[in-house]
Coordinates of C-alpha atoms (C1' of nucleotides) in Angstrom, one line a residue:
Chain A
M1 CA 97.3 -13.8 71.6
P2 CA 97.9 -10.5 69.7
K3 CA 98.9 -7.6 71.7
S4 CA 96.4 -5.6 69.6
S5 CA 95.4 -2.6 71.7
V6 CA 98.0 0.1 71.7
S7 CA 96.5 1.5 74.9
K8 CA 99.6 1.5 77.2
L9 CA 103.0 2.2 75.8
V10 CA 102.3 4.8 73.1
P11 CA 105.2 5.5 70.9
K12 CA 106.1 9.0 70.0
V13 CA 103.8 10.4 67.4
P14 CA 105.3 11.2 64.0
S15 CA 107.4 14.2 64.9
V16 CA 109.0 14.2 61.5
P17 CA 106.7 16.0 59.1
G18 CA 106.2 14.3 55.8
A19 CA 106.9 10.9 57.3
S20 CA 104.0 8.6 57.3
R21 CA 102.4 7.2 60.5
R22 CA 103.8 3.9 59.9
A23 CA 107.3 5.0 59.3
A24 CA 107.1 6.9 62.6
Y25 CA 106.0 3.9 64.5
S26 CA 108.7 1.9 62.9
A27 CA 111.3 4.4 63.8
S28 CA 110.1 4.4 67.2
T29 CA 110.5 0.7 67.9
K30 CA 113.9 0.7 66.2
R31 CA 115.0 3.4 68.7
A32 CA 113.6 1.4 71.5
L33 CA 115.6 -1.5 70.5
V34 CA 118.8 0.6 70.3
D35 CA 118.0 2.1 73.7
V36 CA 117.4 -1.2 75.5
A37 CA 120.4 -2.8 73.7
E38 CA 122.7 0.0 74.9
E39 CA 121.6 -0.4 78.4
L40 CA 121.9 -4.2 78.5
F41 CA 125.2 -4.2 76.5
T42 CA 126.6 -1.7 78.9
E43 CA 125.4 -3.6 82.0
H44 CA 126.1 -7.2 81.0
G45 CA 128.5 -6.9 78.1
Y46 CA 127.9 -7.9 74.4
A47 CA 128.3 -11.7 75.1
N48 CA 126.1 -11.9 78.1
A49 CA 123.2 -9.7 76.8
S50 CA 120.8 -12.0 75.0
L51 CA 118.6 -10.9 72.2
D52 CA 115.7 -12.3 74.0
S53 CA 116.2 -10.1 77.0
I54 CA 116.7 -7.1 74.6
V55 CA 113.5 -7.6 72.7
A56 CA 111.7 -8.3 76.0
G57 CA 112.9 -4.9 77.3
A58 CA 111.8 -3.2 74.2
Q59 CA 108.4 -4.9 74.3
V60 CA 108.8 -6.5 70.9
T61 CA 109.8 -9.9 69.5
K62 CA 112.7 -11.1 67.6
G63 CA 110.8 -10.7 64.4
A64 CA 111.0 -7.0 64.9
L65 CA 114.6 -7.0 65.7
Y66 CA 115.6 -9.0 62.6
H67 CA 113.4 -6.8 60.6
H68 CA 115.4 -3.7 61.5
F69 CA 118.9 -5.3 62.0
A70 CA 120.8 -8.0 60.2
G71 CA 121.7 -9.6 63.5
K72 CA 123.2 -9.1 66.9
Q73 CA 126.4 -7.6 65.6
A74 CA 124.5 -5.1 63.5
L75 CA 122.5 -4.1 66.5
F76 CA 125.7 -3.6 68.5
E77 CA 127.1 -1.5 65.7
A78 CA 124.1 0.8 65.8
V79 CA 124.6 1.3 69.6
F80 CA 128.4 1.7 69.2
E81 CA 127.9 4.4 66.6
R82 CA 125.6 6.4 68.8
V83 CA 127.8 6.2 71.8
E84 CA 130.8 7.3 69.8
D85 CA 129.0 10.1 68.1
D86 CA 127.8 11.4 71.5
A87 CA 131.3 11.3 72.8
S88 CA 132.6 13.0 69.7
R89 CA 130.1 15.7 69.8
T90 CA 130.7 16.4 73.4
I91 CA 134.3 16.9 72.8
Q92 CA 133.7 19.1 69.8
K93 CA 131.4 21.4 71.7
A94 CA 134.0 21.7 74.4
I95 CA 136.9 22.6 72.2
K96 CA 135.0 24.9 70.0
G97 CA 135.9 28.5 70.7
H98 CA 139.4 27.8 72.0
K99 CA 141.7 29.2 69.5
D100 CA 145.0 28.7 71.3
P101 CA 146.1 25.2 70.2
W102 CA 147.6 24.3 73.5
D103 CA 144.6 25.4 75.3
K104 CA 142.4 23.6 72.9
A105 CA 144.5 20.4 73.5
R106 CA 144.2 20.8 77.2
T107 CA 140.4 21.2 77.0
G108 CA 140.0 18.3 74.6
L109 CA 142.0 16.1 76.9
R110 CA 140.0 17.1 80.0
T111 CA 136.7 16.5 78.3
F112 CA 137.9 13.2 77.0
L113 CA 138.8 12.1 80.5
T114 CA 135.3 12.9 81.5
V115 CA 133.7 11.0 78.7
V116 CA 135.8 7.9 79.1
Q117 CA 134.4 7.5 82.6
E118 CA 130.8 6.9 81.3
P119 CA 130.2 3.2 81.8
R120 CA 128.6 2.8 78.4
Y121 CA 131.6 4.3 76.6
R122 CA 134.0 2.2 78.6
R123 CA 132.2 -1.0 78.1
I124 CA 130.9 -0.6 74.5
V125 CA 133.6 1.3 72.8
V126 CA 136.8 0.4 74.8
Q127 CA 136.1 -3.0 76.1
D128 CA 133.7 -4.8 73.7
G129 CA 134.2 -2.7 70.6
P130 CA 137.4 -4.1 69.2
A131 CA 136.4 -7.7 69.8
V132 CA 132.9 -7.5 68.4
L133 CA 133.6 -5.3 65.4
G134 CA 137.1 -6.5 64.7
H135 CA 140.1 -4.2 64.1
E136 CA 138.8 -3.2 60.7
R137 CA 135.4 -1.8 61.5
F138 CA 136.4 -0.6 64.9
R139 CA 139.0 1.7 63.3
E140 CA 136.7 2.8 60.6
Q141 CA 134.2 3.9 63.1
E142 CA 136.7 5.6 65.3
E143 CA 138.2 7.6 62.5
R144 CA 134.9 9.3 61.8
S145 CA 134.3 10.4 65.4
T146 CA 136.5 10.7 68.4
Y147 CA 139.8 10.0 66.7
A148 CA 139.0 12.8 64.2
N149 CA 139.0 15.2 67.1
V150 CA 142.4 14.1 68.1
V151 CA 143.8 14.5 64.6
D152 CA 142.3 18.0 64.6
I153 CA 143.9 19.0 67.9
V154 CA 147.3 17.4 67.0
R155 CA 147.4 19.3 63.8
S156 CA 146.8 22.6 65.4
V157 CA 149.5 21.9 68.0
L158 CA 152.1 20.8 65.4
V159 CA 151.3 23.8 63.2
A160 CA 151.5 26.1 66.1
G161 CA 155.0 24.6 66.9
A162 CA 155.9 25.8 63.4
W163 CA 156.8 22.3 62.3
E164 CA 156.2 21.2 58.8
L165 CA 154.9 17.9 58.8
D166 CA 153.6 15.5 56.2
E167 CA 150.2 13.9 56.8
D168 CA 151.7 10.6 57.7
M169 CA 153.4 12.1 60.6
V170 CA 150.3 13.9 61.7
E171 CA 148.7 10.5 61.6
T172 CA 151.5 8.9 63.7
F173 CA 151.4 11.5 66.3
S174 CA 147.6 11.4 66.5
R175 CA 147.7 7.6 67.0
I176 CA 150.2 7.9 69.7
F177 CA 148.3 10.6 71.6
F178 CA 145.0 8.9 71.0
G179 CA 146.4 5.7 72.5
A180 CA 147.9 7.6 75.3
M181 CA 144.7 9.2 76.2
A182 CA 142.7 6.1 76.0
S183 CA 145.0 4.3 78.3
A184 CA 145.2 7.2 80.5
G185 CA 141.4 7.4 80.5
E186 CA 141.2 3.7 81.6
S187 CA 143.5 4.3 84.5
V188 CA 141.5 7.3 85.6
A189 CA 138.2 5.5 85.3
G190 CA 139.6 2.8 87.4
A191 CA 141.3 4.9 90.1
D192 CA 140.1 5.3 93.6
D193 CA 139.8 8.9 93.2
P194 CA 139.2 9.7 89.5
I195 CA 139.6 13.5 90.0
V196 CA 143.0 13.2 91.3
A197 CA 144.0 10.7 88.8
A198 CA 142.6 13.0 86.0
D199 CA 144.7 15.7 87.4
R200 CA 147.8 13.6 87.3
V201 CA 147.2 12.7 83.7
E202 CA 146.7 16.2 82.8
V203 CA 150.0 17.2 84.5
A204 CA 151.8 14.4 82.8
I205 CA 150.5 15.2 79.3
S206 CA 151.0 18.9 79.9
F207 CA 154.6 18.1 80.7
I208 CA 155.1 16.2 77.5
I209 CA 153.6 19.1 75.5
S210 CA 155.9 21.4 77.4
G211 CA 158.7 19.3 75.9
F212 CA 157.3 20.1 72.5
Q213 CA 157.3 23.7 73.2
A214 CA 160.8 23.6 74.6
L215 CA 162.0 22.0 71.4
T216 CA 160.2 24.7 69.5
E217 CA 162.1 27.4 71.2
A218 CA 165.3 25.5 70.8
G219 CA 164.6 25.4 67.1
V220 CA 164.8 21.6 66.9
A221 CA 163.3 20.2 63.7
L222 CA 161.7 17.0 63.2
P223 CA 163.6 14.6 60.9
S224 CA 162.0 14.7 57.5
G225 CA 162.1 12.4 54.6
L226 CA 160.7 9.4 56.5
G227 CA 160.5 6.3 54.7
Q228 CA 164.0 6.3 53.6
R229 CA 165.5 5.0 56.6
R230 CA 166.2 1.3 56.4
E231 CA 166.8 -1.0 59.2
P232 CA 166.9 -4.8 58.7
A233 CA 164.0 -5.3 61.0
Q234 CA 165.9 -7.2 63.7
D235 CA 169.3 -6.5 64.8
Chain B
M1 CA 164.5 -45.5 79.0
P2 CA 160.7 -45.7 78.3
K3 CA 159.5 -48.2 75.9
S4 CA 160.0 -46.8 72.4
S5 CA 157.2 -48.8 70.8
V6 CA 154.4 -46.4 71.4
S7 CA 154.1 -45.9 67.7
K8 CA 152.5 -42.7 66.5
L9 CA 151.6 -39.5 68.3
V10 CA 153.9 -40.1 71.2
P11 CA 153.6 -37.5 73.8
K12 CA 156.6 -36.0 75.3
V13 CA 158.3 -38.4 77.6
P14 CA 158.5 -37.4 81.3
S15 CA 161.1 -34.8 81.0
V16 CA 160.5 -33.5 84.5
P17 CA 162.5 -35.9 86.8
G18 CA 160.5 -36.9 89.7
A19 CA 157.2 -36.5 88.0
S20 CA 155.3 -39.8 87.4
R21 CA 154.5 -41.2 84.1
R22 CA 150.8 -40.2 84.4
A23 CA 151.6 -36.7 85.4
A24 CA 153.8 -36.4 82.3
Y25 CA 151.1 -37.6 80.0
S26 CA 148.6 -35.3 81.6
A27 CA 150.8 -32.3 81.3
S28 CA 151.3 -33.2 77.7
T29 CA 147.6 -33.2 76.8
K30 CA 147.2 -30.0 78.7
R31 CA 149.9 -28.4 76.6
A32 CA 148.4 -29.7 73.4
L33 CA 145.1 -28.1 74.4
V34 CA 146.7 -24.8 75.0
D35 CA 148.7 -25.1 71.8
V36 CA 145.7 -25.7 69.6
A37 CA 143.6 -23.2 71.5
E38 CA 146.2 -20.5 70.8
E39 CA 146.2 -21.4 67.1
L40 CA 142.3 -21.4 66.8
F41 CA 141.8 -18.4 69.0
T42 CA 144.3 -16.5 66.9
E43 CA 142.8 -17.6 63.6
H44 CA 139.1 -17.4 64.3
G45 CA 138.9 -15.3 67.5
Y46 CA 137.6 -16.3 70.8
A47 CA 133.9 -16.4 69.9
N48 CA 134.3 -18.2 66.7
A49 CA 136.6 -20.9 67.9
S50 CA 134.4 -23.7 69.3
L51 CA 135.6 -26.1 72.0
D52 CA 134.7 -29.0 69.8
S53 CA 137.2 -27.9 67.2
I54 CA 139.8 -27.3 69.8
V55 CA 139.5 -30.7 71.4
A56 CA 139.4 -32.3 68.0
G57 CA 142.7 -30.6 67.1
A58 CA 144.2 -31.7 70.3
Q59 CA 143.0 -35.2 69.6
V60 CA 141.1 -35.4 72.8
T61 CA 137.5 -34.9 74.0
K62 CA 135.7 -32.3 76.1
G63 CA 136.1 -34.5 79.1
A64 CA 139.8 -33.9 79.0
L65 CA 139.3 -30.2 78.5
Y66 CA 137.0 -29.7 81.3
H67 CA 139.3 -31.9 83.5
H68 CA 142.1 -29.4 83.0
F69 CA 140.2 -26.2 82.7
A70 CA 137.2 -24.7 84.3
G71 CA 135.7 -23.6 81.1
K72 CA 136.4 -21.8 77.8
Q73 CA 137.4 -18.6 79.5
A74 CA 139.9 -20.4 81.8
L75 CA 141.4 -22.0 78.6
F76 CA 141.6 -18.6 77.0
E77 CA 143.3 -17.2 80.1
A78 CA 146.0 -19.9 79.9
V79 CA 146.7 -19.0 76.3
F80 CA 146.6 -15.3 77.1
E81 CA 149.1 -15.7 79.9
R82 CA 151.5 -17.6 77.7
V83 CA 151.5 -15.1 74.9
E84 CA 151.9 -12.2 77.3
D85 CA 154.8 -13.9 79.1
D86 CA 156.5 -14.7 75.8
A87 CA 156.1 -11.1 74.7
S88 CA 157.3 -9.9 78.1
R89 CA 160.4 -12.2 78.0
T90 CA 161.3 -11.1 74.5
I91 CA 161.3 -7.5 75.5
Q92 CA 163.3 -8.1 78.7
K93 CA 165.9 -10.0 76.8
A94 CA 166.3 -7.2 74.4
I95 CA 166.7 -4.3 76.8
K96 CA 168.9 -6.3 79.1
G97 CA 172.4 -5.0 78.8
H98 CA 171.5 -1.5 77.8
K99 CA 172.4 0.7 80.7
D100 CA 171.7 4.2 79.1
P101 CA 168.1 4.7 79.9
W102 CA 167.3 6.5 76.7
D103 CA 168.9 3.8 74.8
K104 CA 167.0 1.2 76.8
A105 CA 163.7 3.0 76.1
R106 CA 164.4 3.1 72.3
T107 CA 165.3 -0.6 72.2
G108 CA 162.3 -1.5 74.3
L109 CA 160.0 0.4 72.0
R110 CA 161.5 -1.2 68.9
T111 CA 161.2 -4.6 70.3
F112 CA 157.6 -4.0 71.3
L113 CA 156.8 -2.7 67.8
T114 CA 158.0 -6.1 66.5
V115 CA 156.1 -8.2 69.1
V116 CA 152.9 -6.4 68.5
Q117 CA 152.9 -7.5 64.9
E118 CA 152.6 -11.2 65.8
P119 CA 149.1 -12.2 64.9
R120 CA 148.6 -14.1 68.1
Y121 CA 149.5 -11.1 70.2
R122 CA 147.3 -8.7 68.3
R123 CA 144.3 -11.0 68.4
I124 CA 144.5 -12.6 71.7
V125 CA 146.0 -9.8 73.8
V126 CA 144.9 -6.6 72.1
Q127 CA 141.7 -7.5 70.5
D128 CA 140.0 -10.2 72.4
G129 CA 141.7 -9.9 75.7
P130 CA 139.8 -7.0 77.2
A131 CA 136.4 -8.3 76.2
V132 CA 136.9 -11.8 77.3
L133 CA 138.8 -11.3 80.5
G134 CA 137.2 -8.0 81.5
H135 CA 138.9 -4.9 82.5
E136 CA 139.8 -6.3 85.9
R137 CA 141.6 -9.5 85.1
F138 CA 143.0 -8.0 81.9
R139 CA 144.8 -5.3 83.8
E140 CA 146.0 -7.8 86.4
Q141 CA 147.6 -9.9 83.8
E142 CA 149.2 -7.0 82.1
E143 CA 150.7 -5.6 85.2
R144 CA 152.8 -8.8 85.7
S145 CA 154.2 -8.9 82.3
T146 CA 154.5 -6.4 79.4
Y147 CA 153.4 -3.4 81.4
A148 CA 155.9 -4.1 84.1
N149 CA 158.7 -3.6 81.5
V150 CA 157.2 -0.3 80.6
V151 CA 157.2 0.8 84.2
D152 CA 160.8 -0.2 84.5
I153 CA 161.9 1.7 81.5
V154 CA 159.9 4.8 82.4
R155 CA 161.3 4.8 85.8
S156 CA 164.8 4.7 84.5
V157 CA 164.2 7.5 82.1
L158 CA 162.6 9.7 84.7
V159 CA 165.4 9.0 87.1
A160 CA 167.9 9.8 84.4
G161 CA 166.2 13.0 83.9
A162 CA 166.9 13.8 87.6
W163 CA 163.2 14.3 88.3
E164 CA 162.0 13.3 91.6
L165 CA 158.7 11.5 91.2
D166 CA 156.3 9.8 93.5
E167 CA 155.2 6.4 92.5
D168 CA 151.8 7.6 91.4
M169 CA 153.4 9.8 88.8
V170 CA 155.5 6.9 87.5
E171 CA 152.4 5.0 87.1
T172 CA 150.7 7.7 85.3
F173 CA 153.5 8.2 82.8
S174 CA 153.8 4.5 82.3
R175 CA 150.2 4.1 81.5
I176 CA 150.4 6.9 79.0
F177 CA 153.4 5.5 77.3
F178 CA 152.0 2.0 77.4
G179 CA 148.9 3.2 75.7
A180 CA 150.8 5.2 73.2
M181 CA 152.9 2.2 72.3
A182 CA 150.0 -0.1 72.1
S183 CA 148.1 2.2 69.8
A184 CA 151.1 3.0 67.7
G185 CA 151.7 -0.7 67.5
E186 CA 148.3 -1.2 66.2
S187 CA 148.9 1.3 63.4
V188 CA 152.2 -0.3 62.6
A189 CA 150.6 -3.7 62.3
G190 CA 147.9 -2.4 60.1
A191 CA 150.1 -0.2 57.8
D192 CA 150.9 -1.1 54.2
D193 CA 154.5 -1.0 55.0
P194 CA 155.1 -1.9 58.7
I195 CA 158.8 -1.1 58.5
V196 CA 158.3 2.4 57.4
A197 CA 155.4 2.9 59.9
A198 CA 157.6 1.5 62.7
D199 CA 160.3 4.1 61.7
R200 CA 157.7 6.8 61.9
V201 CA 156.6 5.7 65.4
E202 CA 160.1 5.6 66.5
V203 CA 160.8 9.0 65.2
A204 CA 157.7 10.4 66.9
I205 CA 158.3 8.9 70.2
S206 CA 162.0 9.8 70.1
F207 CA 161.0 13.3 69.4
I208 CA 158.8 13.3 72.5
I209 CA 161.6 11.8 74.5
S210 CA 163.8 14.6 73.2
G211 CA 161.4 17.0 74.6
F212 CA 162.0 15.4 78.0
Q213 CA 165.7 15.8 77.6
A214 CA 165.3 19.4 76.5
L215 CA 163.4 20.0 79.7
T216 CA 166.0 18.3 81.7
E217 CA 168.7 20.6 80.4
A218 CA 166.5 23.6 80.9
G219 CA 166.1 22.5 84.5
V220 CA 162.3 22.4 84.3
A221 CA 160.7 20.7 87.2
L222 CA 157.6 18.7 87.3
P223 CA 154.9 20.2 89.4
S224 CA 154.8 18.3 92.7
G225 CA 152.2 17.9 95.3
L226 CA 149.7 16.5 93.1
G227 CA 146.3 15.8 94.5
Q228 CA 145.9 19.2 95.9
R229 CA 144.7 20.8 92.8
R230 CA 141.1 20.9 92.7
E231 CA 138.6 21.8 90.1
P232 CA 134.9 22.0 90.9
A233 CA 134.1 19.0 88.8
Q234 CA 130.7 18.4 90.2
D235 CA 130.3 16.4 93.3
Chain C
dT1 C1' 85.0 1.7 48.9
dT2 C1' 87.6 -1.9 47.6
dC3 C1' 91.5 -4.3 46.8
dA4 C1' 96.2 -5.7 45.9
dA5 C1' 100.7 -5.0 47.5
dG6 C1' 104.0 -4.4 50.9
dT7 C1' 105.5 -3.2 55.4
dA8 C1' 106.2 -4.2 60.3
dC9 C1' 106.1 -7.1 62.9
dG10 C1' 104.7 -12.0 65.7
dT11 C1' 105.2 -17.2 66.3
dA12 C1' 107.4 -21.4 66.2
dC13 C1' 110.9 -23.7 64.9
dT14 C1' 116.3 -25.3 64.0
dC15 C1' 120.9 -25.9 65.1
dG16 C1' 125.4 -25.0 67.1
dC17 C1' 127.8 -24.8 71.1
dA18 C1' 129.1 -24.4 76.2
dG19 C1' 128.6 -26.8 79.9
dT20 C1' 127.3 -31.2 82.8
dA21 C1' 126.6 -36.0 84.5
dT22 C1' 128.5 -40.1 84.5
dG23 C1' 131.1 -44.1 83.2
dC24 C1' 135.5 -46.6 82.9
dG25 C1' 140.1 -48.3 82.4
dA26 C1' 144.8 -47.5 83.4
dG27 C1' 148.4 -46.0 86.7
dT28 C1' 149.7 -45.4 91.7
dG29 C1' 150.2 -45.8 96.8
dC30 C1' 149.8 -49.2 100.3
Chain D
dG1 C1' 147.4 -57.7 94.7
dC2 C1' 143.9 -54.3 95.8
dA3 C1' 141.4 -50.3 96.5
dC4 C1' 141.5 -45.8 94.9
dT5 C1' 141.6 -41.7 92.3
dC6 C1' 143.3 -39.7 88.1
dG7 C1' 142.8 -38.7 83.5
dC8 C1' 140.0 -38.9 80.2
dA9 C1' 135.6 -40.5 77.0
dT10 C1' 130.5 -40.6 76.0
dA11 C1' 126.1 -39.0 76.1
dC12 C1' 123.1 -35.7 77.2
dT13 C1' 121.0 -30.8 78.4
dG14 C1' 119.8 -26.1 77.9
dC15 C1' 120.4 -21.7 76.2
dG16 C1' 120.6 -18.5 72.6
dA17 C1' 121.4 -16.8 67.8
dG18 C1' 119.4 -17.1 63.6
dT19 C1' 115.3 -18.6 60.2
dA20 C1' 110.9 -19.6 57.9
dC21 C1' 106.7 -18.3 57.6
dG22 C1' 102.3 -16.4 58.9
dT23 C1' 99.5 -12.2 59.6
dA24 C1' 97.4 -7.7 60.6
dC25 C1' 97.6 -3.2 59.5
dT26 C1' 98.9 0.7 55.9
dT27 C1' 99.0 2.7 51.9
dG28 C1' 98.2 3.9 47.2
dA29 C1' 95.7 3.1 43.1
dA30 C1' 91.1 2.1 40.7

DNA sequence: TTCAAGTACGTACTCGCAGTATGCGAGTGC
DNA sequence: GCACTCGCATACTGCGAGTACGTACTTGAA
C-alpha cells in the first residue's frame, strides 16, 4: 500500500530559489531524519535508538535513510555536527564584542557552562560522541567548532599577558582549559543546584586566571625552547 | 599437592587457602573471561567485540559467561573497574613518599600522563567508558579510584597554600584539574612525540600552579561564601 | 507529448549478535 | 553413598543494522 497522497504532512515548499521541487522535498526528508535522530539519540542514546524507530518517527522507511546516509554512524555524525555547530555559534555570539581578553574568557566560560547543560549536547557530544566517532573523528569535529573558540580565547589571554608563546604551547594550554571546562561543565550539569555550581566553577577558574595575572605583574616568563628537555620517561 | 597430570591449559591451582577446588576453577575461568574481554575491548572497542569472540578466546561458552556476569555491560564493568584500579594504584604508589604538596602534584601529574597512554586505559576508560556505563555509573566508578587521587592532591596543595576552603570548592578544583589532566593526557597520547608533548603539559600545568603560589605569596584570598552570588539566569 | 534516464524513496529479505531456556556432569555437604 | 547445586555447554529466539531490488515520480531532451 503506497502512501501516495501527500495530503497530511506537507513538507516545506522549496524555500531555496533555483532548487528544483524534488530537491526541496529530498532536503526536507533529510532534515526530518536528522531532527528525529537528534531527539531519539538524545533520549535513548546511540546504541538504544533503533533505525526503525527513527525512520518511523520521520515517517519514512529505511530505504530513504540509506539513500541519504551511509549508515547509522553517518546519521549520528550529521546530528553531532549540527549540535556542535549550534554550540559553537552560541559561544561566538556571546563573546563577540568583548575586547578585554579576561572579560571575553569569562563570558565564554559562562556561556559554555550554559550550553553544556543542554541534554542533547551532553548526551550526543560528551557522552556518546567519543565512543561512536572514535578519537580521531571526534577530535576533528571538535577542532572546527567549540574547541576553536577556546583556542581563540586562550590566545587572546596569553597575548594580553605579554607572553610570547609558540603555537604548540597555545595548543597545550587550550587543551588543558578545554578539558577543564568540559569536566567542570559535567559537574555543573550533574549538580543539585547548577547555578551555584556554575558560580563555583567560575570562581575557581577566575582564581586560576588571577594567578596568570599575578605572574604577569611579577614578570615571570614561561620557559621557552620546549622540546629540548629530556627525561627518560620513567624515573 | 594437586595432581599434576592435568595436561594442558591447567588453570591456576587453588591459591586461596580455604577455597574449594571448584571455587578455584570457577574463579579461574572468570578471570580468563575478564582477561580476554579486556584485550578485545581494547583492540576493537566495546561495540565491535562480540561475546562469541570473547568466550572463544577464553575457551569457554556463553553459558559460562552468563553464569558469571549479568550481560555484556556487566562484563565491561568488571574490566573497567580493574583498569581503573590498576591506574589508581600506580598513581598512589608514585606519589607516596612525597610530602611536599607541589612535588606530589607534579609527580602525580607525570604518572597520570604515563598511565593515560596505555591503550587499554584510553579505550576502555576514556573512550568507551562514558557511553557504555552512562554518566552515572561512570562517575561513581571514577570517584573511587583515579579521581580520588586528584582530590587528595588538590587538597594538599590548597592546604599548603594556606587557603581555607569548603569541601565544595575542593570538589570544584578537583574536577577542573581532573578534566584538564584527562584532556591533556589525550593530546599527549595522540601526539607525534608523546614525550615532548608530556613535557609541554607539565610546563603548562606547572605554570598554572606557579600562579597559585604567586597568589599565596601575595596573600590573595579566595572569595568565600559561595552560593550567595546570584545572577538572574532565568528561572 | 512522449520517452528515456535517473532520483528518491519503499519492500522484503539476510545475517550477526546479545540474550535465554534448558540439559548435564562433576564436585560438595550430609 | 546420595541428593543437590554449581559451573558450565548446547541449542534456540528475537531484534536490529545493513542490502538487494523494485517502483513511482521528475526532469530534461526530442
